[in-house]
Amino acid sequence: MWILAEDAFDPAQQHHKETIFTIGNGYLATRGAFEEGYPNDRRATFIHGVFDDAPIVVTELANAPDWLAMQVLLDGEKFSLATGTILAYRRELDMQNGILRREVRWRSPQGRVVTIRFTRFASLADEHLLALRCEIVPEFDGQIEVRAALNGQTDNEGLLHWRLIEQGQLTDGTVFLRTRTRKSGIEVACAMRLHGDTAQTMFWDVENVPTLQQVYPAYAGQPIVVMKFVGIATSRDGNQPLDIAHHHVQTAHNWESALAAQQQAWAREWERCHVEINGDDEADLAVRFSIFQLLIAAPRHDHRVNIGAKTLSGFGYRGHAFWDTEIFMLPLFIYTSPEIARNLLDYRYVTLPAARAKARAAGYEGAWYAWESADTGEEVTPTWVPDFHDKKKLARVWTGDLAIHISADVAYAVQQYWQATGDNAWYIERGAEIVLDTAKFFAARAEWLAERGCYGYTDVIGPDEYHDHVNNNAYTNLLAQWNIRTGLETLAWLEQHAPQKAAELRQQLDLTPERLQHWQTVAEKMCISLRPNGLIEQFDGFFALKDVNLADYEPRTKSMHEIFGIEGANEYQAIKQPDVLMLQFLLREQYSDSQIRVNYDYYTPRTDHTYGSSLGPPIQAIVACQMGDVAEAYEHFIRAARADLRDVRGNAGDGIHAASAGGVWQAVVFGFGGLRIHPDGTWEVHPRLPSYWRWLTYRFTLRGQTHTVTCYPDGSYTIG
Amino acid sequence: MWILAEDAFDPAQQHHKETIFTIGNGYLATRGAFEEGYPNDRRATFIHGVFDDAPIVVTELANAPDWLAMQVLLDGEKFSLATGTILAYRRELDMQNGILRREVRWRSPQGRVVTIRFTRFASLADEHLLALRCEIVPEFDGQIEVRAALNGQTDNEGLLHWRLIEQGQLTDGTVFLRTRTRKSGIEVACAMRLHGDTAQTMFWDVENVPTLQQVYPAYAGQPIVVMKFVGIATSRDGNQPLDIAHHHVQTAHNWESALAAQQQAWAREWERCHVEINGDDEADLAVRFSIFQLLIAAPRHDHRVNIGAKTLSGFGYRGHAFWDTEIFMLPLFIYTSPEIARNLLDYRYVTLPAARAKARAAGYEGAWYAWESADTGEEVTPTWVPDFHDKKKLARVWTGDLAIHISADVAYAVQQYWQATGDNAWYIERGAEIVLDTAKFFAARAEWLAERGCYGYTDVIGPDEYHDHVNNNAYTNLLAQWNIRTGLETLAWLEQHAPQKAAELRQQLDLTPERLQHWQTVAEKMCISLRPNGLIEQFDGFFALKDVNLADYEPRTKSMHEIFGIEGANEYQAIKQPDVLMLQFLLREQYSDSQIRVNYDYYTPRTDHTYGSSLGPPIQAIVACQMGDVAEAYEHFIRAARADLRDVRGNAGDGIHAASAGGVWQAVVFGFGGLRIHPDGTWEVHPRLPSYWRWLTYRFTLRGQTHTVTCYPDGSYTIG
């Protein structure tokens, strides 16, 4: 299933649909808003790394100049779906080729009928090139006017980030716009050219909206074709972004060749991450959609950026990256496109100085990554946000202060990348330093809890954000333990395989024998609260909290957080997402099936699967598969699969749930597909397919070898 | 001195100059930014009552569509002071006629020379009409292009308040723009027409920036004249604002007649508030400038709006009104234009429901006015603002919670208006209710302080905002006492002169004999901390605070608040503005000259005159005059006079210091001019002029009689 389509336009769903019809090329992405506009649309293009300051929320990706803008007028009547009559409508995202198409047959208020076909793509073959084609077939004789603009007056939900530098028309007819973010001073340059049928063309040099206006004679049944190419570049790409933009738009004089390059680039992309679910079209579409959304958001040539929690597809979380990247999205890249995974991990390497500064400012050694990270890696989690109930009041956000597990999540991804790729060169050069410096942080941050006789972490937030200011969150403690131990192993490995680097890092990070002994002690004596049956307490005192039967609150349309309030949620055992289960999923090798079962049975009914975190369901699905509960696994899986496609949480308009998308791929491959990869690089497959799936095929790459697995509902599988 | 002029353009001062070259007509005001734009200008037009929600700061006047926009191109080269060479420059505000003119002789980068003269005004004769004239005299033969636009993409320091509704060109050639605030849904419609020399005119229908483009042949020495008229109206004015805007622009087909109407309207205005200082041009200009700024901000036909602390001239304080109106600005209007004063007090009458709701929400009866008030009268003081030192942190603002004196300030102004005008009809209909309901609030809010055996107010902020959470602020306690007593007198007066209204209000406000007895008791037993010599303690414990010699901190360029920090300032006797002296100024009849002297001598050296509140210096000047310290009075007066004209506080770019402007007029009339009006309507004059003033003339109206007083440095005076 390559085509995501809609056959009718529903204004009530416009923001949701803008999100899911996003196109992109890893350099930028553009939401699926209409070329001609629609009242209250949230049209947006986000370019990686183009951040600008914003009040309260610190920094955000600035909504770039609008390259789509195109108006069509029929004898002076403006084409708009907000007026006239829609006679036919179809919008479809061709994921195979990264192309968005829309075809509308429309009757104007005064009765002129026209069919308009828009096609757009952001070139994956040339990341500085954007292409838009408009075919107009009038059913009347008269005049067709087309206005194509670059619009520099875009805003982020009312906040304006731009100041015009310069605009105009070059001697070759190219219209350009140069604009700069107000605070961060990043320039974006756009260069526009029109191709297609000849027409009288005027340049309307209106400030911030340079426009080319064309007038065509219209004859019934005779198509008019206008092609708009836009070159785009920023001052992050070079000192003369306009020259870059101009160069790229000059090379694109032919729709067919640009399109062919796009198709080839996408074919290569899909080849690497092939998945097919036969027998379940919805699931098949959903997994391809999830992969597509991550592919268009993944930076290929810029290691100073990361993928935000909402990719580049919406205003939610303002382009900030979370642990969502490392824990949820990265496995797709690690096992299908390792060079993208490496690029994303490089971002954590170049932001190490900011992570060290964050730790230092809090009084610790080592690297404490920002909970929310943008261009510099500094902490950009807002400290205050408007309250749920009274938007005039502010609620304190604690994750930036307390969610220390992020450092271990990053280290975990580094280790996973290394194990999957065997990329020793990168690991020696960059990865090892991340693992060692995060280990150093966790050893420094650990507190000796004398009354319990163990080391632990007080006043933290774990993955389950319904509970803040907790002590000894099992996930945090045990990932920290893993991180410290892995640090020690890393150093030992370096001694053997790269002794010079080992010496360098010992020196640079001051890894004295005493310090390493302390690491050892902390890891050995890490607090963990375990019942005799293997049940892990999520944090100190969790089992003493009021128990809750979430079924009592059904049907509901909001999270338990909203129902209980921020303070109230702390008093109950209701959790936002798997926390202990997440721990067991990541450190799979440490837990027996029966211990996982005990925790699964306890925590599953206490988890807010429906309106808690969108990060929960895919992980829940994987663990359910491992427990053999395929029907229940499917329920969680399909909830994740629908997060954006059906907007089941009502917030898809803010952008793609990127962690969920990554989780969907993981649920298919590691859950139903039963792939289990061991730290030593060996792997096994235990398929657990829903009975009505005819087969599941997936492809992955491990240590340079690509494997294609096809599994069947009876548990059998083939490897190609 | 009618002309405020500059002969050179200094980009470093552009925002300051935009503020002081503001024009307006009481319906709207437009900052003095250039028609053609300039990098980083803060061009803005603010229309009374057009508020829209804003994050954190609650609500603000939305920067209206830009009606000024006009580009001039010389053979394609854009006229801009940011390029080319300025050969001559003059900008002048003609305050007598409410007109801003600019003349620039400029050489383009490619060497074309032109003289351009811009003239603009907002018609005082027709508040929906705006006029701009552009005369271009080329010194070359070639082509002149003019582009005149309505720009709907204006922002408030980066925040966008508008969504386009519709734009286009009407059959008579009028170009229009309809736009609506995003949250409050107020529509603003603009209608533009061009007059002048005939030219080929094109309509560039670019979204949000409809533009008329004209091309003229240029002949050296031959002037080209373009006149742009803009009609403007909002949905607050009627259901069809575009019809209103269109109607008003249609009536303006002739520059000369529009200008003549403007000049007549301004002549009438100045007639009423004539002031002249002969022998001190700076002071003479400053007092006219102060009056001008208040006149252009004073609503004439809309009693649902008030004058913000920065008038309509800048983004500071977001159009919110404070006690600045009643205590600082209103006397000018009460004694020169009582119908404007009444209109402003009507705003407090129509916002009584919000004041009652505020009191009720806090658990009190009566009317507690908002410290910051916008369209509805609800409290719009932000509760948090970015911290001085770390803009990422937030500091709590307490005035909205604690500055209860605002209610007495409003009642005081009501009473002052009534005494000055004898407007019994208004007082019976509206004023009395304000006085009674604020009295009710103060009686309810008063606490019996058993250990001291008196009533008082704990946890308040007085006029001096360096100290918050104080108890028994003398200003607050004694204004409350005055308010309660005046309430009782008001009721007695109503019994006699409007018994039916008295009965109505007794009923409506539940003014039982027991309640009135309580009022009496509270007023009689109001706490006041007084030393035997008559020195009043500003609040409980003030004299025990660390004393401070402000001279030790000179020279300084920031306030003592910034130097000490928010917490630190609470520990010192340094005060932001007169507080006890303010009390004695308002309740002048209750204090002997010698008691004022004692307090003056104590508090004056402890007041941050330079960087404290801009509200302080004019009041300090008046009290100094009363104490006979004319030289010191002049020092304070000229500091107030220069607040905007010379930007002595460095923040004039945010808008006019309106309270200071009102205070400048008061300092001239009540200070140097020595006018003292008694509650019974009698008045006396005790001039105290600086020796180098030749004479001071001022005019005021009392109970329908206009008096012109001319005073001389020797203390003599004549009354005309």
PDB file of N, CA, C and O in Angstrom, chain B residues 183-233:
ATOM      1  N   LYS B 183      -7.787  36.261  18.054  1.00  0.00           N
ATOM      2  CA  LYS B 183      -8.507  35.751  19.209  1.00  0.00           C
ATOM      3  C   LYS B 183      -9.768  36.547  19.516  1.00  0.00           C
ATOM      4  O   LYS B 183     -10.823  35.977  19.707  1.00  0.00           O
ATOM      5  N   SER B 184      -9.642  37.871  19.584  1.00  0.00           N
ATOM      6  CA  SER B 184     -10.807  38.673  19.976  1.00  0.00           C
ATOM      7  C   SER B 184     -11.766  38.883  18.809  1.00  0.00           C
ATOM      8  O   SER B 184     -12.908  39.310  19.009  1.00  0.00           O
ATOM      9  N   GLY B 185     -11.342  38.587  17.594  1.00  0.00           N
ATOM     10  CA  GLY B 185     -12.252  38.631  16.445  1.00  0.00           C
ATOM     11  C   GLY B 185     -12.733  40.022  16.062  1.00  0.00           C
ATOM     12  O   GLY B 185     -13.828  40.183  15.526  1.00  0.00           O
ATOM     13  N   ILE B 186     -11.922  41.035  16.300  1.00  0.00           N
ATOM     14  CA  ILE B 186     -12.306  42.399  15.906  1.00  0.00           C
ATOM     15  C   ILE B 186     -11.846  42.645  14.472  1.00  0.00           C
ATOM     16  O   ILE B 186     -10.690  42.412  14.135  1.00  0.00           O
ATOM     17  N   GLU B 187     -12.784  43.088  13.654  1.00  0.00           N
ATOM     18  CA  GLU B 187     -12.421  43.382  12.260  1.00  0.00           C
ATOM     19  C   GLU B 187     -11.940  44.820  12.121  1.00  0.00           C
ATOM     20  O   GLU B 187     -12.516  45.734  12.715  1.00  0.00           O
ATOM     21  N   VAL B 188     -10.885  44.994  11.337  1.00  0.00           N
ATOM     22  CA  VAL B 188     -10.464  46.332  10.934  1.00  0.00           C
ATOM     23  C   VAL B 188     -10.535  46.379   9.414  1.00  0.00           C
ATOM     24  O   VAL B 188     -10.043  45.478   8.736  1.00  0.00           O
ATOM     25  N   ALA B 189     -11.204  47.417   8.902  1.00  0.00           N
ATOM     26  CA  ALA B 189     -11.302  47.592   7.453  1.00  0.00           C
ATOM     27  C   ALA B 189     -10.594  48.875   7.065  1.00  0.00           C
ATOM     28  O   ALA B 189     -10.756  49.899   7.736  1.00  0.00           O
ATOM     29  N   CYS B 190      -9.812  48.803   6.008  1.00  0.00           N
ATOM     30  CA  CYS B 190      -9.137  49.980   5.473  1.00  0.00           C
ATOM     31  C   CYS B 190      -9.535  50.134   4.012  1.00  0.00           C
ATOM     32  O   CYS B 190      -9.645  49.145   3.291  1.00  0.00           O
ATOM     33  N   ALA B 191      -9.718  51.375   3.600  1.00  0.00           N
ATOM     34  CA  ALA B 191     -10.056  51.661   2.198  1.00  0.00           C
ATOM     35  C   ALA B 191      -9.110  52.752   1.724  1.00  0.00           C
ATOM     36  O   ALA B 191      -8.999  53.802   2.360  1.00  0.00           O
ATOM     37  N   MET B 192      -8.418  52.504   0.623  1.00  0.00           N
ATOM     38  CA  MET B 192      -7.369  53.423   0.153  1.00  0.00           C
ATOM     39  C   MET B 192      -7.705  53.970  -1.218  1.00  0.00           C
ATOM     40  O   MET B 192      -8.136  53.238  -2.109  1.00  0.00           O
ATOM     41  N   ARG B 193      -7.469  55.257  -1.371  1.00  0.00           N
ATOM     42  CA  ARG B 193      -7.575  55.884  -2.698  1.00  0.00           C
ATOM     43  C   ARG B 193      -6.370  56.784  -2.938  1.00  0.00           C
ATOM     44  O   ARG B 193      -5.845  57.380  -1.993  1.00  0.00           O
ATOM     45  N   LEU B 194      -5.965  56.850  -4.174  1.00  0.00           N
ATOM     46  CA  LEU B 194      -4.874  57.757  -4.521  1.00  0.00           C
ATOM     47  C   LEU B 194      -5.425  58.914  -5.343  1.00  0.00           C
ATOM     48  O   LEU B 194      -6.302  58.730  -6.187  1.00  0.00           O
ATOM     49  N   HIS B 195      -4.923  60.094  -5.068  1.00  0.00           N
ATOM     50  CA  HIS B 195      -5.242  61.272  -5.877  1.00  0.00           C
ATOM     51  C   HIS B 195      -3.936  61.920  -6.301  1.00  0.00           C
ATOM     52  O   HIS B 195      -2.888  61.613  -5.772  1.00  0.00           O
ATOM     53  N   GLY B 196      -4.052  62.856  -7.197  1.00  0.00           N
ATOM     54  CA  GLY B 196      -2.844  63.603  -7.584  1.00  0.00           C
ATOM     55  C   GLY B 196      -2.657  63.547  -9.073  1.00  0.00           C
ATOM     56  O   GLY B 196      -3.630  63.457  -9.842  1.00  0.00           O
ATOM     57  N   ASP B 197      -1.413  63.624  -9.466  1.00  0.00           N
ATOM     58  CA  ASP B 197      -1.111  63.652 -10.896  1.00  0.00           C
ATOM     59  C   ASP B 197      -1.584  62.353 -11.547  1.00  0.00           C
ATOM     60  O   ASP B 197      -1.554  61.286 -10.936  1.00  0.00           O
ATOM     61  N   THR B 198      -2.042  62.473 -12.776  1.00  0.00           N
ATOM     62  CA  THR B 198      -2.511  61.279 -13.474  1.00  0.00           C
ATOM     63  C   THR B 198      -1.341  60.387 -13.836  1.00  0.00           C
ATOM     64  O   THR B 198      -0.268  60.859 -14.168  1.00  0.00           O
ATOM     65  N   ALA B 199      -1.593  59.124 -13.738  1.00  0.00           N
ATOM     66  CA  ALA B 199      -0.546  58.144 -14.055  1.00  0.00           C
ATOM     67  C   ALA B 199      -1.223  56.830 -14.385  1.00  0.00           C
ATOM     68  O   ALA B 199      -2.387  56.610 -14.077  1.00  0.00           O
ATOM     69  N   GLN B 200      -0.453  55.974 -15.016  1.00  0.00           N
ATOM     70  CA  GLN B 200      -0.905  54.615 -15.249  1.00  0.00           C
ATOM     71  C   GLN B 200      -0.894  53.897 -13.902  1.00  0.00           C
ATOM     72  O   GLN B 200       0.102  53.906 -13.183  1.00  0.00           O
ATOM     73  N   THR B 201      -2.048  53.347 -13.504  1.00  0.00           N
ATOM     74  CA  THR B 201      -2.149  52.723 -12.190  1.00  0.00           C
ATOM     75  C   THR B 201      -2.466  51.250 -12.339  1.00  0.00           C
ATOM     76  O   THR B 201      -3.376  50.868 -13.070  1.00  0.00           O
ATOM     77  N   MET B 202      -1.683  50.415 -11.667  1.00  0.00           N
ATOM     78  CA  MET B 202      -1.928  48.970 -11.660  1.00  0.00           C
ATOM     79  C   MET B 202      -2.310  48.543 -10.247  1.00  0.00           C
ATOM     80  O   MET B 202      -1.797  49.094  -9.282  1.00  0.00           O
ATOM     81  N   PHE B 203      -3.171  47.545 -10.192  1.00  0.00           N
ATOM     82  CA  PHE B 203      -3.523  46.992  -8.888  1.00  0.00           C
ATOM     83  C   PHE B 203      -2.781  45.671  -8.714  1.00  0.00           C
ATOM     84  O   PHE B 203      -2.993  44.732  -9.462  1.00  0.00           O
ATOM     85  N   TRP B 204      -1.919  45.612  -7.729  1.00  0.00           N
ATOM     86  CA  TRP B 204      -1.187  44.384  -7.407  1.00  0.00           C
ATOM     87  C   TRP B 204      -1.910  43.720  -6.234  1.00  0.00           C
ATOM     88  O   TRP B 204      -1.777  44.115  -5.073  1.00  0.00           O
ATOM     89  N   ASP B 205      -2.651  42.693  -6.560  1.00  0.00           N
ATOM     90  CA  ASP B 205      -3.556  42.079  -5.581  1.00  0.00           C
ATOM     91  C   ASP B 205      -2.811  40.981  -4.801  1.00  0.00           C
ATOM     92  O   ASP B 205      -3.159  39.811  -4.876  1.00  0.00           O
ATOM     93  N   VAL B 206      -1.787  41.373  -4.073  1.00  0.00           N
ATOM     94  CA  VAL B 206      -0.985  40.392  -3.335  1.00  0.00           C
ATOM     95  C   VAL B 206      -1.551  40.234  -1.928  1.00  0.00           C
ATOM     96  O   VAL B 206      -1.819  41.218  -1.247  1.00  0.00           O
ATOM     97  N   GLU B 207      -1.712  38.987  -1.538  1.00  0.00           N
ATOM     98  CA  GLU B 207      -2.386  38.680  -0.291  1.00  0.00           C
ATOM     99  C   GLU B 207      -1.817  39.460   0.885  1.00  0.00           C
ATOM    100  O   GLU B 207      -0.617  39.439   1.134  1.00  0.00           O
ATOM    101  N   ASN B 208      -2.732  40.130   1.561  1.00  0.00           N
ATOM    102  CA  ASN B 208      -2.416  40.885   2.767  1.00  0.00           C
ATOM    103  C   ASN B 208      -1.735  42.227   2.512  1.00  0.00           C
ATOM    104  O   ASN B 208      -1.585  43.014   3.430  1.00  0.00           O
ATOM    105  N   VAL B 209      -1.292  42.441   1.252  1.00  0.00           N
ATOM    106  CA  VAL B 209      -0.613  43.700   0.951  1.00  0.00           C
ATOM    107  C   VAL B 209      -1.142  44.273  -0.363  1.00  0.00           C
ATOM    108  O   VAL B 209      -0.395  44.471  -1.325  1.00  0.00           O
ATOM    109  N   PRO B 210      -2.452  44.540  -0.465  1.00  0.00           N
ATOM    110  CA  PRO B 210      -2.962  45.104  -1.727  1.00  0.00           C
ATOM    111  C   PRO B 210      -2.268  46.434  -2.008  1.00  0.00           C
ATOM    112  O   PRO B 210      -2.151  47.277  -1.123  1.00  0.00           O
ATOM    113  N   THR B 211      -1.833  46.561  -3.243  1.00  0.00           N
ATOM    114  CA  THR B 211      -0.926  47.659  -3.603  1.00  0.00           C
ATOM    115  C   THR B 211      -1.388  48.338  -4.889  1.00  0.00           C
ATOM    116  O   THR B 211      -1.801  47.659  -5.830  1.00  0.00           O
ATOM    117  N   LEU B 212      -1.324  49.647  -4.910  1.00  0.00           N
ATOM    118  CA  LEU B 212      -1.519  50.376  -6.157  1.00  0.00           C
ATOM    119  C   LEU B 212      -0.149  50.842  -6.643  1.00  0.00           C
ATOM    120  O   LEU B 212       0.606  51.462  -5.888  1.00  0.00           O
ATOM    121  N   GLN B 213       0.131  50.513  -7.894  1.00  0.00           N
ATOM    122  CA  GLN B 213       1.424  50.875  -8.457  1.00  0.00           C
ATOM    123  C   GLN B 213       1.210  51.919  -9.536  1.00  0.00           C
ATOM    124  O   GLN B 213       0.322  51.763 -10.383  1.00  0.00           O
ATOM    125  N   GLN B 214       1.987  52.989  -9.477  1.00  0.00           N
ATOM    126  CA  GLN B 214       1.856  54.056 -10.478  1.00  0.00           C
ATOM    127  C   GLN B 214       3.217  54.348 -11.081  1.00  0.00           C
ATOM    128  O   GLN B 214       4.221  54.350 -10.379  1.00  0.00           O
ATOM    129  N   VAL B 215       3.191  54.629 -12.361  1.00  0.00           N
ATOM    130  CA  VAL B 215       4.442  54.972 -13.039  1.00  0.00           C
ATOM    131  C   VAL B 215       4.293  56.356 -13.674  1.00  0.00           C
ATOM    132  O   VAL B 215       3.298  56.636 -14.334  1.00  0.00           O
ATOM    133  N   TYR B 216       5.263  57.223 -13.399  1.00  0.00           N
ATOM    134  CA  TYR B 216       5.254  58.591 -13.914  1.00  0.00           C
ATOM    135  C   TYR B 216       6.511  58.837 -14.737  1.00  0.00           C
ATOM    136  O   TYR B 216       7.596  58.395 -14.340  1.00  0.00           O
ATOM    137  N   PRO B 217       6.361  59.574 -15.813  1.00  0.00           N
ATOM    138  CA  PRO B 217       7.590  60.084 -16.443  1.00  0.00           C
ATOM    139  C   PRO B 217       8.170  61.170 -15.537  1.00  0.00           C
ATOM    140  O   PRO B 217       7.428  61.950 -14.937  1.00  0.00           O
ATOM    141  N   ALA B 218       9.476  61.167 -15.381  1.00  0.00           N
ATOM    142  CA  ALA B 218      10.132  62.149 -14.527  1.00  0.00           C
ATOM    143  C   ALA B 218      10.861  63.157 -15.378  1.00  0.00           C
ATOM    144  O   ALA B 218      11.586  62.793 -16.303  1.00  0.00           O
ATOM    145  N   TYR B 219      10.663  64.446 -15.074  1.00  0.00           N
ATOM    146  CA  TYR B 219      11.416  65.509 -15.730  1.00  0.00           C
ATOM    147  C   TYR B 219      12.078  66.332 -14.653  1.00  0.00           C
ATOM    148  O   TYR B 219      11.426  66.699 -13.661  1.00  0.00           O
ATOM    149  N   ALA B 220      13.342  66.582 -14.809  1.00  0.00           N
ATOM    150  CA  ALA B 220      14.103  67.301 -13.778  1.00  0.00           C
ATOM    151  C   ALA B 220      13.375  68.572 -13.367  1.00  0.00           C
ATOM    152  O   ALA B 220      12.940  69.354 -14.219  1.00  0.00           O
ATOM    153  N   GLY B 221      13.213  68.738 -12.075  1.00  0.00           N
ATOM    154  CA  GLY B 221      12.609  69.959 -11.542  1.00  0.00           C
ATOM    155  C   GLY B 221      11.100  69.976 -11.534  1.00  0.00           C
ATOM    156  O   GLY B 221      10.488  70.885 -10.964  1.00  0.00           O
ATOM    157  N   GLN B 222      10.470  68.986 -12.125  1.00  0.00           N
ATOM    158  CA  GLN B 222       9.006  69.007 -12.205  1.00  0.00           C
ATOM    159  C   GLN B 222       8.416  68.087 -11.122  1.00  0.00           C
ATOM    160  O   GLN B 222       8.644  66.884 -11.146  1.00  0.00           O
ATOM    161  N   PRO B 223       7.698  68.650 -10.161  1.00  0.00           N
ATOM    162  CA  PRO B 223       7.215  67.842  -9.036  1.00  0.00           C
ATOM    163  C   PRO B 223       6.111  66.871  -9.445  1.00  0.00           C
ATOM    164  O   PRO B 223       5.280  67.180 -10.307  1.00  0.00           O
ATOM    165  N   ILE B 224       6.131  65.741  -8.808  1.00  0.00           N
ATOM    166  CA  ILE B 224       5.040  64.768  -8.929  1.00  0.00           C
ATOM    167  C   ILE B 224       4.381  64.673  -7.558  1.00  0.00           C
ATOM    168  O   ILE B 224       5.083  64.564  -6.548  1.00  0.00           O
ATOM    169  N   VAL B 225       3.080  64.770  -7.543  1.00  0.00           N
ATOM    170  CA  VAL B 225       2.380  64.741  -6.243  1.00  0.00           C
ATOM    171  C   VAL B 225       1.421  63.557  -6.194  1.00  0.00           C
ATOM    172  O   VAL B 225       0.611  63.370  -7.101  1.00  0.00           O
ATOM    173  N   VAL B 226       1.532  62.754  -5.148  1.00  0.00           N
ATOM    174  CA  VAL B 226       0.606  61.638  -4.934  1.00  0.00           C
ATOM    175  C   VAL B 226      -0.019  61.824  -3.561  1.00  0.00           C
ATOM    176  O   VAL B 226       0.695  62.045  -2.583  1.00  0.00           O
ATOM    177  N   MET B 227      -1.341  61.756  -3.509  1.00  0.00           N
ATOM    178  CA  MET B 227      -2.017  61.842  -2.220  1.00  0.00           C
ATOM    179  C   MET B 227      -2.734  60.527  -1.935  1.00  0.00           C
ATOM    180  O   MET B 227      -3.454  60.016  -2.784  1.00  0.00           O
ATOM    181  N   LYS B 228      -2.467  60.029  -0.770  1.00  0.00           N
ATOM    182  CA  LYS B 228      -3.064  58.748  -0.374  1.00  0.00           C
ATOM    183  C   LYS B 228      -4.019  59.025   0.784  1.00  0.00           C
ATOM    184  O   LYS B 228      -3.599  59.519   1.834  1.00  0.00           O
ATOM    185  N   PHE B 229      -5.291  58.730   0.555  1.00  0.00           N
ATOM    186  CA  PHE B 229      -6.266  58.827   1.636  1.00  0.00           C
ATOM    187  C   PHE B 229      -6.674  57.421   2.052  1.00  0.00           C
ATOM    188  O   PHE B 229      -6.879  56.555   1.198  1.00  0.00           O
ATOM    189  N   VAL B 230      -6.785  57.214   3.356  1.00  0.00           N
ATOM    190  CA  VAL B 230      -7.209  55.909   3.851  1.00  0.00           C
ATOM    191  C   VAL B 230      -8.372  56.107   4.819  1.00  0.00           C
ATOM    192  O   VAL B 230      -8.272  56.901   5.771  1.00  0.00           O
ATOM    193  N   GLY B 231      -9.467  55.439   4.532  1.00  0.00           N
ATOM    194  CA  GLY B 231     -10.570  55.385   5.499  1.00  0.00           C
ATOM    195  C   GLY B 231     -10.353  54.156   6.365  1.00  0.00           C
ATOM    196  O   GLY B 231      -9.891  53.121   5.888  1.00  0.00           O
ATOM    197  N   ILE B 232     -10.685  54.269   7.633  1.00  0.00           N
ATOM    198  CA  ILE B 232     -10.450  53.142   8.529  1.00  0.00           C
ATOM    199  C   ILE B 232     -11.572  53.040   9.551  1.00  0.00           C
ATOM    200  O   ILE B 232     -12.083  54.047  10.030  1.00  0.00           O
ATOM    201  N   ALA B 233     -11.991  51.822   9.813  1.00  0.00           N
ATOM    202  CA  ALA B 233     -13.060  51.610  10.802  1.00  0.00           C
ATOM    203  C   ALA B 233     -12.931  50.185  11.316  1.00  0.00           C
ATOM    204  O   ALA B 233     -12.270  49.344  10.706  1.00  0.00           O
TER     205      ALA B 233
END
